[in-house]
CSV table of C-alpha atoms in Angstrom, one decimal:
chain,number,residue,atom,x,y,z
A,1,UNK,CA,0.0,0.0,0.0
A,2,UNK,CA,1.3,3.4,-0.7
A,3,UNK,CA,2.0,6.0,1.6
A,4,UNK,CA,-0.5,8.8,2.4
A,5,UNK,CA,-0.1,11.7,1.1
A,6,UNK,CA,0.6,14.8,3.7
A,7,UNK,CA,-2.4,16.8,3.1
A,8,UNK,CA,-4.2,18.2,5.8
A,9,UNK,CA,-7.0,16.4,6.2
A,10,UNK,CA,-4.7,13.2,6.1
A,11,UNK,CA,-2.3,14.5,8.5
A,12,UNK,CA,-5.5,15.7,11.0
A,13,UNK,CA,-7.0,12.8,10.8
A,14,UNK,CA,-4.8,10.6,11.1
A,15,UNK,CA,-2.9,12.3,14.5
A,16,UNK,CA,-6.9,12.5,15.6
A,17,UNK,CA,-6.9,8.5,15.4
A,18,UNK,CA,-3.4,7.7,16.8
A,19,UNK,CA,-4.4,9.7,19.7
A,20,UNK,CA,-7.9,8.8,20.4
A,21,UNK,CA,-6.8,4.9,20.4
A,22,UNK,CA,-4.3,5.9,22.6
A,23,UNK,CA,-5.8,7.3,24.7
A,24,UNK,CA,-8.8,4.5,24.9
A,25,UNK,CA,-6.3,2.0,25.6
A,26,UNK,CA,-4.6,4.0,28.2
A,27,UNK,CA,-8.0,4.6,30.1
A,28,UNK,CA,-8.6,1.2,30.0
A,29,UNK,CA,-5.1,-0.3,31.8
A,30,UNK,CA,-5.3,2.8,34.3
A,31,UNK,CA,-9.1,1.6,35.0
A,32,UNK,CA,-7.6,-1.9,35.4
A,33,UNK,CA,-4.3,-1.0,37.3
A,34,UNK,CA,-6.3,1.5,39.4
A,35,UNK,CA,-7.2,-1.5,42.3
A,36,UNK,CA,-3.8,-3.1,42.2
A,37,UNK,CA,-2.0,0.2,42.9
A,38,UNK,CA,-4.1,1.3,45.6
A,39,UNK,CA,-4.1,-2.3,46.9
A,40,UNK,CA,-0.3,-2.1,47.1
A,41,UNK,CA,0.1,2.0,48.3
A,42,UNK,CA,-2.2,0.6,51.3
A,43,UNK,CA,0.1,-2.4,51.9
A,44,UNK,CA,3.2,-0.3,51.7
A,45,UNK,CA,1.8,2.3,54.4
A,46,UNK,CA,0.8,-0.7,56.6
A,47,UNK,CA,4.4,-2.0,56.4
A,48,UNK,CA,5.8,1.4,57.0
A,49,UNK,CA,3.7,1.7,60.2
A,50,UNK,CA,4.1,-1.8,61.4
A,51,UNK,CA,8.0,-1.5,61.1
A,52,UNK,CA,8.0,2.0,63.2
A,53,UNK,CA,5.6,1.2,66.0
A,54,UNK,CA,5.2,-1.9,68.7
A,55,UNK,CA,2.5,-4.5,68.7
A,56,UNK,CA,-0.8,-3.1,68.4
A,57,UNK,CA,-4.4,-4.8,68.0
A,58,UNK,CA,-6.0,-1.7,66.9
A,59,UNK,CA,-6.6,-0.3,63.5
A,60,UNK,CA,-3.8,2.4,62.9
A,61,UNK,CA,-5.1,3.6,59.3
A,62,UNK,CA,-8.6,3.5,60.1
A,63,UNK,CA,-7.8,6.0,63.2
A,64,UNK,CA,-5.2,8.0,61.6
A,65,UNK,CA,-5.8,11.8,62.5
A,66,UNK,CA,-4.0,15.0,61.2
A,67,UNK,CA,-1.8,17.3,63.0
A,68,UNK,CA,-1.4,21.3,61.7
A,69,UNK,CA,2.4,21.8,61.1
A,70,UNK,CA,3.2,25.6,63.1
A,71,UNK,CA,3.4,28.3,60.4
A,72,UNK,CA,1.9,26.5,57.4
A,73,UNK,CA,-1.2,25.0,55.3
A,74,UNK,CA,0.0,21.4,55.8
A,75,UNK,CA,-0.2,19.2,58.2
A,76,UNK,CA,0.7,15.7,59.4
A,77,UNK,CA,-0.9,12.3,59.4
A,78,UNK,CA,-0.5,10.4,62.7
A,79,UNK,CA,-1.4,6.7,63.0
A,80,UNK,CA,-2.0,5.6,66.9
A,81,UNK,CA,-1.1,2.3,67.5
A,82,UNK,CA,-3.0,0.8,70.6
A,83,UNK,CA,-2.9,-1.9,72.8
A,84,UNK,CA,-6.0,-2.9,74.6
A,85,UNK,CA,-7.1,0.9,73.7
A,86,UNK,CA,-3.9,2.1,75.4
A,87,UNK,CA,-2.0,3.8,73.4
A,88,UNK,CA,1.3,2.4,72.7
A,89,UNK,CA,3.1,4.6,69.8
A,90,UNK,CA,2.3,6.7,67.3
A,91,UNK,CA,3.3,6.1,63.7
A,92,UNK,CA,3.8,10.0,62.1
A,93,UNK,CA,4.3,10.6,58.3
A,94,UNK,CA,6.5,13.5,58.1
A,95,UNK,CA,8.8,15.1,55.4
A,96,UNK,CA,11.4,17.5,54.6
A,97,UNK,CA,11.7,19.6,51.1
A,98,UNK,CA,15.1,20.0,51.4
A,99,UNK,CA,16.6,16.6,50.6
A,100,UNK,CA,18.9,16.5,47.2
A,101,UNK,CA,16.4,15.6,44.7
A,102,UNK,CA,13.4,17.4,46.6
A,103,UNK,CA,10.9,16.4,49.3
A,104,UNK,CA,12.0,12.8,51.5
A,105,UNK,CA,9.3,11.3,53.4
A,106,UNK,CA,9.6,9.2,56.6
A,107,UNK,CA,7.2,7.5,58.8
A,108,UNK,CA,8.4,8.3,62.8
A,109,UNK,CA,7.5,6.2,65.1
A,110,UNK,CA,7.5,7.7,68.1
A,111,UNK,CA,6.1,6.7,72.1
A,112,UNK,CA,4.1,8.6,74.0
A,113,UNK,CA,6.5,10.4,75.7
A,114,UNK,CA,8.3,11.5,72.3
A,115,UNK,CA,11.0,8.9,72.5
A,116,UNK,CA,12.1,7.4,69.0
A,117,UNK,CA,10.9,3.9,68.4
A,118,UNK,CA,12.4,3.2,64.8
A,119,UNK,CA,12.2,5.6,60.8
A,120,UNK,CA,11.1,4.2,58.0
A,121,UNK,CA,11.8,5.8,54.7
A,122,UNK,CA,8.5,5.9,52.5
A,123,UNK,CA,9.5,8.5,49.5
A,124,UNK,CA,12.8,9.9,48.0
A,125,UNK,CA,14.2,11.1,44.9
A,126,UNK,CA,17.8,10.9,46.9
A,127,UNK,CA,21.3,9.5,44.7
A,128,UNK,CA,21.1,5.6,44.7
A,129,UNK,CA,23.9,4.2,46.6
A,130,UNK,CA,24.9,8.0,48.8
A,131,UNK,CA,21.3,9.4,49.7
A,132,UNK,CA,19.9,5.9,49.6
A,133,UNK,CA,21.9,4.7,52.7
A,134,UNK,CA,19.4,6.5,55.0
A,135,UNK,CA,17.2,3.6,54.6
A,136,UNK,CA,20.1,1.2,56.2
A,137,UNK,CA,20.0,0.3,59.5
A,138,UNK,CA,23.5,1.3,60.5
A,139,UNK,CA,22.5,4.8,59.6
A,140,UNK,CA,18.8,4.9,61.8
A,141,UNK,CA,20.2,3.6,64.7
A,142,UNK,CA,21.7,6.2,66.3
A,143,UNK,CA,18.0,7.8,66.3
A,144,UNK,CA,16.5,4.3,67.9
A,145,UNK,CA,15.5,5.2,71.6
A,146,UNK,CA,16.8,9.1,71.2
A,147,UNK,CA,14.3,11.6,72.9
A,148,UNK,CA,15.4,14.8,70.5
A,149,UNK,CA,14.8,17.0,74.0
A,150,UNK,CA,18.2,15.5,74.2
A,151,UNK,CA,19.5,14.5,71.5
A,152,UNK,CA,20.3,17.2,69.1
A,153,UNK,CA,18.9,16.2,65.5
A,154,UNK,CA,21.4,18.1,63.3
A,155,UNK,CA,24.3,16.3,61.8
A,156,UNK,CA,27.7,16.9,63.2
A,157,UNK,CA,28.6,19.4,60.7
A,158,UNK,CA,26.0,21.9,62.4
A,159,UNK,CA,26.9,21.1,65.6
A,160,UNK,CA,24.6,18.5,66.2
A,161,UNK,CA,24.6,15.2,67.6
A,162,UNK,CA,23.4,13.1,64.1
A,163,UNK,CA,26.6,11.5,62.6
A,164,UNK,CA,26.1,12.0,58.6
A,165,UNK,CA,26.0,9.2,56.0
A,166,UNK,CA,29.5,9.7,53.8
A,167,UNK,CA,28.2,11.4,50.7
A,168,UNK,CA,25.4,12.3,51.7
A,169,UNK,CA,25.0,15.4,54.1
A,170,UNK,CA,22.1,16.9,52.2
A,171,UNK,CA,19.8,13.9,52.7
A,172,UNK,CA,21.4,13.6,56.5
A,173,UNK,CA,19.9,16.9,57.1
A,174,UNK,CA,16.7,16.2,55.7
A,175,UNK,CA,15.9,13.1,57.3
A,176,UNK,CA,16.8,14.5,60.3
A,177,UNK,CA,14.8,17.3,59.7
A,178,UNK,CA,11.7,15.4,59.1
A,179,UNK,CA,12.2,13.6,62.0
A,180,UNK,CA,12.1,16.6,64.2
A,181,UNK,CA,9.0,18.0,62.2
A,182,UNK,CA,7.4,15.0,63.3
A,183,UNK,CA,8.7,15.2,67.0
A,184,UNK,CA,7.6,19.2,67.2
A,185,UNK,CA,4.2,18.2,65.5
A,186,UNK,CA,3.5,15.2,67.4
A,187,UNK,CA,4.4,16.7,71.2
A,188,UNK,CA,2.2,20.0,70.8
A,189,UNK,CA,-1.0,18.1,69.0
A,190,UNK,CA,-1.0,14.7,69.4
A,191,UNK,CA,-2.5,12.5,71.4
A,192,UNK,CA,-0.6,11.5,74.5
A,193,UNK,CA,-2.5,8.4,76.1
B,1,UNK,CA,18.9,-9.3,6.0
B,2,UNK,CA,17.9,-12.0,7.5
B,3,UNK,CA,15.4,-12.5,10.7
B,4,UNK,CA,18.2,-14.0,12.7
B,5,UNK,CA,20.9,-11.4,11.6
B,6,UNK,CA,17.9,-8.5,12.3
B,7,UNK,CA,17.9,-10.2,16.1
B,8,UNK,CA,22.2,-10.6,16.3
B,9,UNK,CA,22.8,-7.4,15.6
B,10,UNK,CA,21.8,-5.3,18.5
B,11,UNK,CA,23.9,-7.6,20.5
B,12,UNK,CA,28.0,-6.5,19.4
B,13,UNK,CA,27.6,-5.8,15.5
B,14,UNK,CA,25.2,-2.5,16.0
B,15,UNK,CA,24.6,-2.2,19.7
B,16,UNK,CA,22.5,0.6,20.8
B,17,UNK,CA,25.2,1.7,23.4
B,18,UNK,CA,28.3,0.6,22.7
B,19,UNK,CA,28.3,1.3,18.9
B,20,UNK,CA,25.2,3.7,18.1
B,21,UNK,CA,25.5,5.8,21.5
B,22,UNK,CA,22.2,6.1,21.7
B,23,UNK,CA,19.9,6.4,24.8
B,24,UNK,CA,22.9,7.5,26.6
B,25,UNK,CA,20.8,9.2,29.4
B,26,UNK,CA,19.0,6.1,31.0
B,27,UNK,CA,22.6,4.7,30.5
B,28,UNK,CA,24.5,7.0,32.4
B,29,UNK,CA,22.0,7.3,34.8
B,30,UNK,CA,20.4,4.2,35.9
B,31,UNK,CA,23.2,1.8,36.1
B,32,UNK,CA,24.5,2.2,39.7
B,33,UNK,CA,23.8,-1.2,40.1
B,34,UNK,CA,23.3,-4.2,37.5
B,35,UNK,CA,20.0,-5.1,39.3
B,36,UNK,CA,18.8,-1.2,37.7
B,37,UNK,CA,20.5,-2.1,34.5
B,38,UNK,CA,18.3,-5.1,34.4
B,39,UNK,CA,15.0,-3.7,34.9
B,40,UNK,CA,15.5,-0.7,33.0
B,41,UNK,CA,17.1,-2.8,30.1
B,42,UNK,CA,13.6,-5.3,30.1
B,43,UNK,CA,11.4,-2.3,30.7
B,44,UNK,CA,13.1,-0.3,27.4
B,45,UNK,CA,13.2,-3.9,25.4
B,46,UNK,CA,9.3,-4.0,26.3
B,47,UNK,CA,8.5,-0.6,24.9
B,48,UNK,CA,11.0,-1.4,22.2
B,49,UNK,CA,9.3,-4.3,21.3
B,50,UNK,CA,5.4,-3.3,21.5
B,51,UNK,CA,6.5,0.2,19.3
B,52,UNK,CA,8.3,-1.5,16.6
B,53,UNK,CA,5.3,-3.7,16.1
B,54,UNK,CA,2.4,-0.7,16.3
B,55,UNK,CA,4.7,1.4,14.1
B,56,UNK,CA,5.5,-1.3,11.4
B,57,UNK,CA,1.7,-1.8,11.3
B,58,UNK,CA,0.5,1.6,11.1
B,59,UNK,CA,3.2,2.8,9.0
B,60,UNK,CA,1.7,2.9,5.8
B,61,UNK,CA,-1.4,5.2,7.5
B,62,UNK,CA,0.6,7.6,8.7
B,63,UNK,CA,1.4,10.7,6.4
B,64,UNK,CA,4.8,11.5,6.1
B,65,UNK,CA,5.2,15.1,7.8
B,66,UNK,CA,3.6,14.2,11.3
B,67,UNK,CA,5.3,10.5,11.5
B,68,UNK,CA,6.9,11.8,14.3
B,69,UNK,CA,4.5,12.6,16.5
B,70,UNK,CA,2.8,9.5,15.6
B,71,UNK,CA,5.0,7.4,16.6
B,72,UNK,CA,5.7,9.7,19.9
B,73,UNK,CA,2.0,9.0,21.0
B,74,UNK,CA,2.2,5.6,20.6
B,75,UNK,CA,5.8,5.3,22.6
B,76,UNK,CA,4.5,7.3,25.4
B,77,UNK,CA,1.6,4.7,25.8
B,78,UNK,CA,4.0,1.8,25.9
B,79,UNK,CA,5.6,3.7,28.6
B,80,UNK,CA,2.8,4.7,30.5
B,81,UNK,CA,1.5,1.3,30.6
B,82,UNK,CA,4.4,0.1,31.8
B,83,UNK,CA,4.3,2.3,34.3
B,84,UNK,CA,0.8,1.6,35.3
B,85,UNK,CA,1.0,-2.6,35.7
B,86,UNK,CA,4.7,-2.4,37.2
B,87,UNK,CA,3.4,-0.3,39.7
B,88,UNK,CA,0.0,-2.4,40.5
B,89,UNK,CA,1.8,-5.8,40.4
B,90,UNK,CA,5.5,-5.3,40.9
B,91,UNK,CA,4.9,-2.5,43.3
B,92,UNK,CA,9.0,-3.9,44.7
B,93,UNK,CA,10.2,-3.2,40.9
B,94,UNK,CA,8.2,0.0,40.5
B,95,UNK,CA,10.0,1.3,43.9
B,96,UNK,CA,13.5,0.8,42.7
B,97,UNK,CA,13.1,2.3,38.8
B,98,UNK,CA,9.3,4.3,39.0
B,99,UNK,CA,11.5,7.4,38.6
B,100,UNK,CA,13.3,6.2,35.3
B,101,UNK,CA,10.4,4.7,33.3
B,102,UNK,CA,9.1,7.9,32.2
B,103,UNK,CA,12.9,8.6,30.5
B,104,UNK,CA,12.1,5.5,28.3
B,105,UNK,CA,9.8,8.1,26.2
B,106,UNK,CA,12.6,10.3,25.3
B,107,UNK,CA,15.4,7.5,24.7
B,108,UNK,CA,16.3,8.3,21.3
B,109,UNK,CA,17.0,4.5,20.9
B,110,UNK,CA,13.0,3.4,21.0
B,111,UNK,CA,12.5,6.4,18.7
B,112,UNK,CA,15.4,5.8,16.7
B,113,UNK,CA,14.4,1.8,15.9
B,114,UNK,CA,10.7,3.2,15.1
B,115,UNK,CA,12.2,5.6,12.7
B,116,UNK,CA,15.2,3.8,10.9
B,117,UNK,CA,13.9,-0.2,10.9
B,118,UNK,CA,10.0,-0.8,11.9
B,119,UNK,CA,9.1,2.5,9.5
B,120,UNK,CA,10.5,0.7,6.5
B,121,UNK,CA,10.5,-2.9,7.4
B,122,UNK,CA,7.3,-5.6,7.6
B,123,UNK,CA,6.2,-6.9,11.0
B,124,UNK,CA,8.2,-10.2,11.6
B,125,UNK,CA,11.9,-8.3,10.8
B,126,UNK,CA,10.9,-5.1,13.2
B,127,UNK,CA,9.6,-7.8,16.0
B,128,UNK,CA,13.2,-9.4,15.9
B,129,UNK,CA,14.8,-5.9,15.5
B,130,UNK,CA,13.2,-4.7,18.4
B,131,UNK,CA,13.7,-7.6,20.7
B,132,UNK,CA,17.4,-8.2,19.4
B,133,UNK,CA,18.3,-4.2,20.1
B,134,UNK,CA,16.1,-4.2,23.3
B,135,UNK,CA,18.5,-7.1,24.6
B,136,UNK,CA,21.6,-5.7,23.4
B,137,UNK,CA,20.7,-2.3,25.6
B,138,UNK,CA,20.1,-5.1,28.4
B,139,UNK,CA,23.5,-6.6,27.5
B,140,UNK,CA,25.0,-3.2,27.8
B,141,UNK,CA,23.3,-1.8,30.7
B,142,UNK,CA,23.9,-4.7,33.0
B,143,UNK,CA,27.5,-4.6,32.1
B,144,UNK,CA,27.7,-1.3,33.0
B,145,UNK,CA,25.6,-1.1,36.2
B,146,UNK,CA,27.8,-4.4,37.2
B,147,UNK,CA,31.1,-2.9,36.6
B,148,UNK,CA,30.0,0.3,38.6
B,149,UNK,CA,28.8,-1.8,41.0
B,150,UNK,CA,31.5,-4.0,42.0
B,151,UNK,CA,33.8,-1.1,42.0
B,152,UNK,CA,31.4,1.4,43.3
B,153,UNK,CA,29.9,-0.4,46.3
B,154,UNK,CA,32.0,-4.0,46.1
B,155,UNK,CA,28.9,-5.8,45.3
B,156,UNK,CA,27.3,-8.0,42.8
B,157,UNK,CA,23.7,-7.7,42.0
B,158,UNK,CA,23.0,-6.9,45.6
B,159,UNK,CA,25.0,-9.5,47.2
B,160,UNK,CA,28.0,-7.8,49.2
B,161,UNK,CA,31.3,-9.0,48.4
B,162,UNK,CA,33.8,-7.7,50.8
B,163,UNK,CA,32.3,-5.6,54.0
B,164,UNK,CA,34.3,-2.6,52.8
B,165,UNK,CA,33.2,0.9,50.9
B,166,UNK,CA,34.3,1.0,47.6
B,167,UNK,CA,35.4,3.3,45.4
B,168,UNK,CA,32.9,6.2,45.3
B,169,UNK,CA,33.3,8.0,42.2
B,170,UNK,CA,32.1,5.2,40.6
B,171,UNK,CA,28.6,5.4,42.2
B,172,UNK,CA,28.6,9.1,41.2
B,173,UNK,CA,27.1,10.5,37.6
B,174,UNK,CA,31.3,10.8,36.6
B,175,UNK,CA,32.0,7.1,37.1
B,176,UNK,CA,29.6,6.3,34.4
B,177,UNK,CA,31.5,8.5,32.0
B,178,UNK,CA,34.5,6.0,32.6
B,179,UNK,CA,33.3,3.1,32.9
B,180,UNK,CA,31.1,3.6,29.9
B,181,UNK,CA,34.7,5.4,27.8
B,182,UNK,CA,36.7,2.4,28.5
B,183,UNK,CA,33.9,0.1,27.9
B,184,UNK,CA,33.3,1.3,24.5
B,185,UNK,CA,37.0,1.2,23.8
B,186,UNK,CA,37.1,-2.5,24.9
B,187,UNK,CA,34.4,-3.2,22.8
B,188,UNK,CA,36.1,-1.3,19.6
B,189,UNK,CA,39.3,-3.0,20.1
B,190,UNK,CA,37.2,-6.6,20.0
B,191,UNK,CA,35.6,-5.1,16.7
B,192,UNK,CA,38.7,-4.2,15.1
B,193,UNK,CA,40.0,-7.4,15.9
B,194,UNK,CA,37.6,-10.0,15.0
């Protein structure tokens, strides 16, 4: 079959068809995909909270509440972990926009009394291999069973207590930013018992 | 040409990175480790593969002056479904390259194949042209992300060799550059000798 000539009409309509079968098909997998990826957000938040809190029998997501950060629109989304309906810790998603390759997102686990259970890392655009590191457990450990009223959460090189992954000081001082957003958020609005 | 030769010659003869230097931004960046290699590597030969066929098909409808953005449209869906299932059922996979995938669009290899093979060819040769150059940018990418790997952060496909740090420019966008320089010179001096 010959080509087709480029008039307009043949160059219209045939962009018009490309496009509109793209687009159907498109609609179609995101329509399909659409349960799946929610199904596996959900299960990735659930891990996230179960890695940063104790044993709970409660529903965390199901009584998650917000927090107002100080000074701005946003605010934070706590998930209370309870025992018995005692609380046990509270699982905070917090963030910082000043990590290398823009905002990092952590869930903080943190007890009652503001003590650091354990980090999770949940988003990043951080350098695979420097920034990445945050996510080991040699790095988060020196923040397991801190209470940042004491400890100071700013790495070393700003005369805090955090020491910084090689490489990486950026996406030190974001993480440990986010965890004190979380700290700050959580002790002046969150629930205590 | 022959089918077989069509499929051979992405691998050494022609190979979209060593040879063409094409896609040379998912190369350089994705191949910190030869697990990233990997999945970007099946992800592009997927895309590779589904465009090569849509294009070959659909060649003769499309008028010459807006081939281009034709073929653009139907790349970008390739891409976007990927995106879509990888991140419903390989939500693990999704974690590790969800950032890259959109870069498949504008590799100038997918685009490149479209334009230069499956626009002129029939379906069968552009099926084996796209699976044989989507391979060969596997090949290459693996190689890569394993040599910056083992260097890098002394480790093989995630598996830690020696409880060390390795050598960290090699981790960092420069140590692509050199890896990648003497790779292709490695790979010349085989050509130029065989």
């Amino acid at each position: 079959m010959a080509k087709k000539e480029s008039t307009l009409f043949n160059m219209v309509s045939s962009l018009v068809v490309v496009t509109l079968v793209a687009s159907t098909a498109l609609g179609y997998v995101y329509e399909l995909t659409k349960g799946p990826i929610a199904v596996a957000k959900l299960a990735k938040k659930i891990k996230a909270i179960d890695e940063v809190v104790v044993e709970y029998d409660n529903n965390p997501v199901d009584e998650m509440y917000k927090i107002p950060i100080d000074g701005s629109q946003d605010s934070l989304e706590v998930y209370p972990a309870k025992k018995g309906g005692k609380l046990m810790a509270s699982a905070i998603r917090s963030f910082s926009p000043k990590g290398y390759g823009g905002h990092v997102w952590l869930m903080v686990g943190l007890f009652p009394d503001g003590n650091i259970n354990n980090i999770a890392v949940l988003e990043h655009k951080e350098t695979p291999g420097l920034g990445t590191k945050m996510g080991d457990t040699e790095f988060k450990n020196q923040y397991i069973g801190q209470n940042p009223e004491s400890f100071n959460l700013k790495v070393e090189k700003d005369g805090g207590d955090v020491d910084a992954l090689t490489g990486a000081t950026i996406t030190s001082r974001a993480f440990s930013q986010a965890t004190q957003l979380a700290f700050d958020t959580y002790m002046k609005g969150g629930q205590h018992e | 040409m022959s089918n077989m030769q069509n499929f051979s010659k992405g691998f050494f003869k022609e190979n979209a990175v060593f040879v063409q230097l094409l896609g040379m931004c998912p190369t350089l960046g994705v191949t910190t480790t030869a697990f990233n290699g990997l999945g970007m590597g099946l992800a592009t030969t997927f895309v590779l593969l589904m465009s090569n066929i849509v294009v070959s098909l659909i060649k003769s409808f499309i008028p010459d002056k807006v081939r281009i953005p034709a073929y653009i449209v139907v790349i970008a869906s390739f891409v976007t479904i990927v995106d879509l299932v990888m991140a419903g059922y390989l939500p693990e996979l999704h974690e590790n390259l969800g950032l890259f995938i959109p870069l498949i669009v504008v590799n100038c290899l997918v685009l490149g194949r479209a334009e230069a093979f499956a626009s002129k060819n029939g379906l069968i040769p552009s099926v084996f042209d796209g699976l044989g150059m989507g391979l060969g940018f596997s090949m290459a990418l693996v190689m890569l992300g394993g040599i910056r790997e083992l260097l890098g952060s002394l480790s093989v496909f995630g598996i830690q060799l020696i409880d060390m740090d390795g050598i960290l420019l090699f981790i960092l966008p420069p140590g692509a550059f050199i890896a990648l320089g003497f790779l292709i010179a490695f790979i010349n001096h085989l050509r130029k000798t065989t």
